[in-house]
Coordinates of C-alpha atoms in Angstrom, one line a residue:
M1 CA -27.8 89.0 136.9
S2 CA -24.3 87.7 137.4
A3 CA -21.7 89.9 139.2
P4 CA -19.3 91.6 136.8
V5 CA -15.7 90.3 136.6
F6 CA -12.6 92.5 136.9
V7 CA -8.9 91.6 136.7
A8 CA -6.8 92.2 139.8
D9 CA -3.1 92.5 139.5
T10 CA -2.8 90.1 142.5
L11 CA -5.1 88.2 144.8
E12 CA -2.4 87.8 147.4
G13 CA -4.0 88.1 150.9
A14 CA -7.4 87.3 149.5
A15 CA -9.5 85.7 152.3
V16 CA -13.0 85.8 153.6
G17 CA -13.5 89.2 155.4
A18 CA -10.4 90.8 153.8
A19 CA -10.5 94.0 151.9
L20 CA -9.1 94.1 148.3
T21 CA -8.5 97.3 146.3
L22 CA -9.0 97.6 142.6
T23 CA -7.2 100.5 140.9
G24 CA -5.8 101.5 137.5
P25 CA -7.7 100.8 134.3
E26 CA -9.8 98.1 135.9
G27 CA -10.7 100.3 138.8
R28 CA -11.6 103.1 136.4
H29 CA -13.8 100.8 134.4
A30 CA -15.6 99.6 137.5
V31 CA -16.1 103.1 138.9
A32 CA -16.5 105.4 135.9
V33 CA -17.9 103.0 133.3
R34 CA -19.9 100.4 135.2
R35 CA -20.7 102.9 138.0
L36 CA -20.6 100.3 140.7
R37 CA -21.8 101.5 144.1
V38 CA -21.4 100.3 147.7
G39 CA -23.2 97.1 148.3
E40 CA -23.1 95.8 144.8
E41 CA -21.6 92.3 144.1
V42 CA -18.4 91.9 142.1
V43 CA -15.9 89.2 141.2
L44 CA -12.1 89.7 141.1
T45 CA -9.8 87.3 139.3
D46 CA -6.1 87.0 138.5
G47 CA -7.0 85.3 135.2
A48 CA -4.9 82.3 136.2
G49 CA -7.6 80.3 138.0
R50 CA -8.1 82.2 141.3
G51 CA -11.1 84.4 142.1
A52 CA -12.6 86.4 145.0
S53 CA -16.3 87.2 145.2
G54 CA -17.5 90.0 147.4
T55 CA -19.4 93.3 147.7
V56 CA -18.2 96.8 147.1
A57 CA -17.3 98.4 150.5
A58 CA -16.0 101.8 149.2
V59 CA -15.6 103.9 146.1
E60 CA -13.0 106.6 145.9
G61 CA -12.4 109.1 143.1
K62 CA -12.8 107.8 139.6
D63 CA -10.6 104.7 139.7
R64 CA -10.5 103.1 143.1
L65 CA -12.8 100.4 144.5
T66 CA -12.5 98.5 147.7
V67 CA -14.1 95.0 147.8
E68 CA -15.0 93.1 151.0
V69 CA -14.3 89.4 150.2
D70 CA -17.2 86.9 150.8
E71 CA -15.7 83.9 149.1
V72 CA -12.3 82.8 147.6
R73 CA -12.2 80.0 145.1
G74 CA -9.8 78.3 142.7
E75 CA -10.4 76.8 139.4
P76 CA -8.1 73.9 138.6
A77 CA -6.5 73.6 135.2
P78 CA -9.0 71.8 132.9
Q79 CA -8.3 68.4 131.5
P80 CA -7.6 67.7 128.7
R81 CA -6.1 71.1 127.8
I82 CA -7.3 72.2 124.4
T83 CA -5.2 74.4 122.1
V84 CA -6.4 75.8 118.8
V85 CA -3.8 76.8 116.2
Q86 CA -5.6 79.5 114.3
A87 CA -4.4 80.6 110.8
L88 CA -4.3 84.3 110.4
P89 CA -7.7 85.5 109.0
K90 CA -8.3 88.8 107.1
G91 CA -9.3 92.0 108.9
D92 CA -10.9 91.7 112.4
R93 CA -11.9 88.1 111.9
G94 CA -9.0 87.0 114.0
E95 CA -10.3 88.9 117.0
L96 CA -13.7 87.4 116.3
A97 CA -12.2 83.9 116.4
V98 CA -10.4 84.6 119.6
E99 CA -13.4 86.1 121.2
T100 CA -15.8 83.2 120.5
M101 CA -13.3 80.5 121.3
T102 CA -12.6 82.2 124.6
E103 CA -16.3 82.4 125.4
T104 CA -16.6 78.7 124.5
G105 CA -13.7 77.5 126.7
V106 CA -10.4 77.3 124.7
D107 CA -7.3 77.0 126.9
A108 CA -4.7 78.4 124.4
V109 CA -4.7 80.0 121.0
V110 CA -1.7 79.9 118.7
P111 CA -1.6 82.4 115.7
W112 CA -0.3 80.6 112.6
A113 CA 1.3 82.2 109.6
A114 CA 0.1 79.5 107.1
A115 CA 1.3 79.5 103.5
R116 CA -2.1 80.5 102.1
C117 CA -2.8 83.3 104.6
I118 CA -3.5 86.6 102.9
T119 CA -2.7 88.4 106.1
Q120 CA 0.9 88.3 107.3
W121 CA 2.1 89.7 110.6
R122 CA 5.4 91.5 110.2
A123 CA 7.3 93.8 112.6
E124 CA 5.2 96.5 114.2
R125 CA 2.0 95.4 112.5
G126 CA 2.4 91.9 113.8
A127 CA 3.0 93.2 117.4
K128 CA -0.1 95.3 117.3
A129 CA -2.2 92.4 115.9
L130 CA -0.9 90.1 118.6
A131 CA -1.7 92.6 121.3
K132 CA -5.3 92.9 120.0
W133 CA -5.7 89.1 120.1
R134 CA -4.4 89.1 123.7
A135 CA -6.6 92.0 124.7
T136 CA -9.6 90.3 123.1
A137 CA -9.0 87.1 125.0
R138 CA -8.8 89.0 128.3
E139 CA -12.0 91.0 127.7
A140 CA -13.9 87.9 126.5
G141 CA -12.6 86.0 129.5
K142 CA -14.1 88.7 131.8
Q143 CA -17.3 88.8 129.8
S144 CA -17.8 85.1 130.0
R145 CA -16.9 85.2 133.7
R146 CA -13.9 82.9 133.4
L147 CA -11.4 82.7 136.2
R148 CA -8.8 81.2 133.9
F149 CA -8.1 83.2 130.7
P150 CA -6.7 81.5 127.6
E151 CA -3.1 82.0 126.7
V152 CA -2.4 83.6 123.3
A153 CA 1.0 82.5 122.2
D154 CA 3.4 84.3 119.9
A155 CA 2.8 83.6 116.2
M156 CA 4.3 80.4 114.9
T157 CA 5.6 79.2 111.6
T158 CA 4.6 75.8 110.1
S159 CA 7.7 74.1 111.5
Q160 CA 7.0 75.4 115.0
V161 CA 3.3 74.3 114.8
A162 CA 4.6 70.8 113.7
E163 CA 6.8 70.7 116.8
L164 CA 3.8 71.7 119.0
L165 CA 1.7 68.9 117.4
S166 CA 4.4 66.3 117.9
R167 CA 4.1 66.8 121.7
A168 CA 0.3 66.5 121.8
D169 CA -1.7 63.5 123.1
F170 CA -4.2 64.1 120.3
A171 CA -3.5 66.3 117.3
A172 CA -5.9 67.0 114.4
V173 CA -6.1 69.3 111.3
L174 CA -9.5 70.4 110.3
H175 CA -9.8 69.6 106.6
E176 CA -12.9 69.1 104.3
E177 CA -11.2 66.0 102.8
G178 CA -10.4 64.3 106.1
S179 CA -11.3 60.6 106.0
Q180 CA -12.6 60.6 109.5
P181 CA -15.1 62.9 111.2
L182 CA -13.8 64.7 114.3
A183 CA -17.0 63.5 116.0
T184 CA -15.8 59.9 116.1
A185 CA -12.1 60.5 116.9
E186 CA -10.7 58.7 119.9
L187 CA -9.9 61.5 122.4
P188 CA -7.8 61.5 125.6
T189 CA -9.4 62.4 128.9
R190 CA -6.2 64.1 130.1
G191 CA -3.1 65.7 128.5
E192 CA -2.9 68.0 125.5
V193 CA -5.3 68.3 122.6
V194 CA -4.1 70.5 119.7
L195 CA -6.4 71.4 116.8
V196 CA -5.3 73.2 113.6
V197 CA -7.6 75.5 111.8
G198 CA -6.4 76.5 108.3
P199 CA -6.8 79.8 106.4
E200 CA -9.6 80.6 103.9
G201 CA -7.5 79.2 101.1
G202 CA -7.1 75.9 103.0
V203 CA -4.1 74.0 104.4
S204 CA -1.5 73.4 101.7
P205 CA -0.5 69.8 100.7
E206 CA 3.0 70.5 102.0
E207 CA 1.6 71.6 105.4
L208 CA -0.7 68.6 105.6
A209 CA 2.3 66.4 104.9
A210 CA 4.4 68.1 107.6
F211 CA 1.7 67.7 110.2
A212 CA 0.9 64.1 109.2
A213 CA 4.6 63.3 109.7
V214 CA 4.3 64.2 113.4
G215 CA 1.0 62.3 113.8
A216 CA -1.6 65.0 113.1
Q217 CA -4.2 63.6 110.7
P218 CA -6.9 65.5 108.8
Y219 CA -10.4 65.3 110.2
R220 CA -13.6 66.7 108.8
L221 CA -16.0 68.7 111.0
G222 CA -19.2 68.3 109.1
P223 CA -20.9 68.4 105.7
S224 CA -20.4 72.1 105.2
V225 CA -17.2 74.2 105.0
L226 CA -16.9 76.8 107.7
R227 CA -15.0 80.0 107.6
T228 CA -11.7 80.0 109.4
S229 CA -13.0 82.4 112.0
T230 CA -15.9 80.1 113.0
A231 CA -14.4 76.6 112.4
G232 CA -12.3 76.6 115.6
T233 CA -15.3 77.6 117.8
A234 CA -17.5 74.9 116.3
A235 CA -14.8 72.2 116.6
L236 CA -13.9 73.3 120.1
A237 CA -17.5 73.0 121.3
L238 CA -17.6 69.4 119.9
L239 CA -14.4 68.6 121.7
L240 CA -15.5 70.1 125.0
G241 CA -18.7 68.0 124.9
R242 CA -16.9 64.8 123.9
T243 CA -14.2 65.0 126.5
G244 CA -16.6 65.6 129.3
R245 CA -15.6 69.2 130.0
W246 CA -19.1 70.2 129.1
G247 CA -20.6 67.4 131.2

């Protein structure tokens, strides 16, 4: 069984033989929920690509854990970097999309308030929803034992998404009427790949035109139409395989 992963506020001073202390909510989860004991293996990460593996050296109270470091490693930023622009789904399907894309290997997720989204993020409700997406990415990153967690950006408008697409080395919009399959698209080996996943009602003609104007063409994923909460994960897996990141 793989060692559980916990997020450390900092890994400054992490070196083989050093002692690192885990406190706060993460320390409480390790001690009170996971009930880790002296001698058990654990991994600490800063969520930004650095990790320290070691064994529990001491447990104090209900929220304090000391880890003796056996190994320190860094995970370089992957290439190409893949961002999924996710239209806002209904209910908790947004968190489902973030969770499965994080487990699969997405590097960044951008919430998008598309024209045909039933759900709209406004004021306090939007802030709470965004916080849930970010917490989901963090927890899914730990669960899938990633050292580098995906960024979840602030929600974007269509014009902001178009600006993001204009800077990409490869930009695509998933659409059932795309003339070319994503499986045959010419992909870069480095740089930025940005993929747009529309809402359940589809990407509007005006949005397709705005994205096409900056070089993002529609591509089809397969013969069936997937839900917005699963399409990004399926497309991401395809891209990770084709770019060699799943080599």
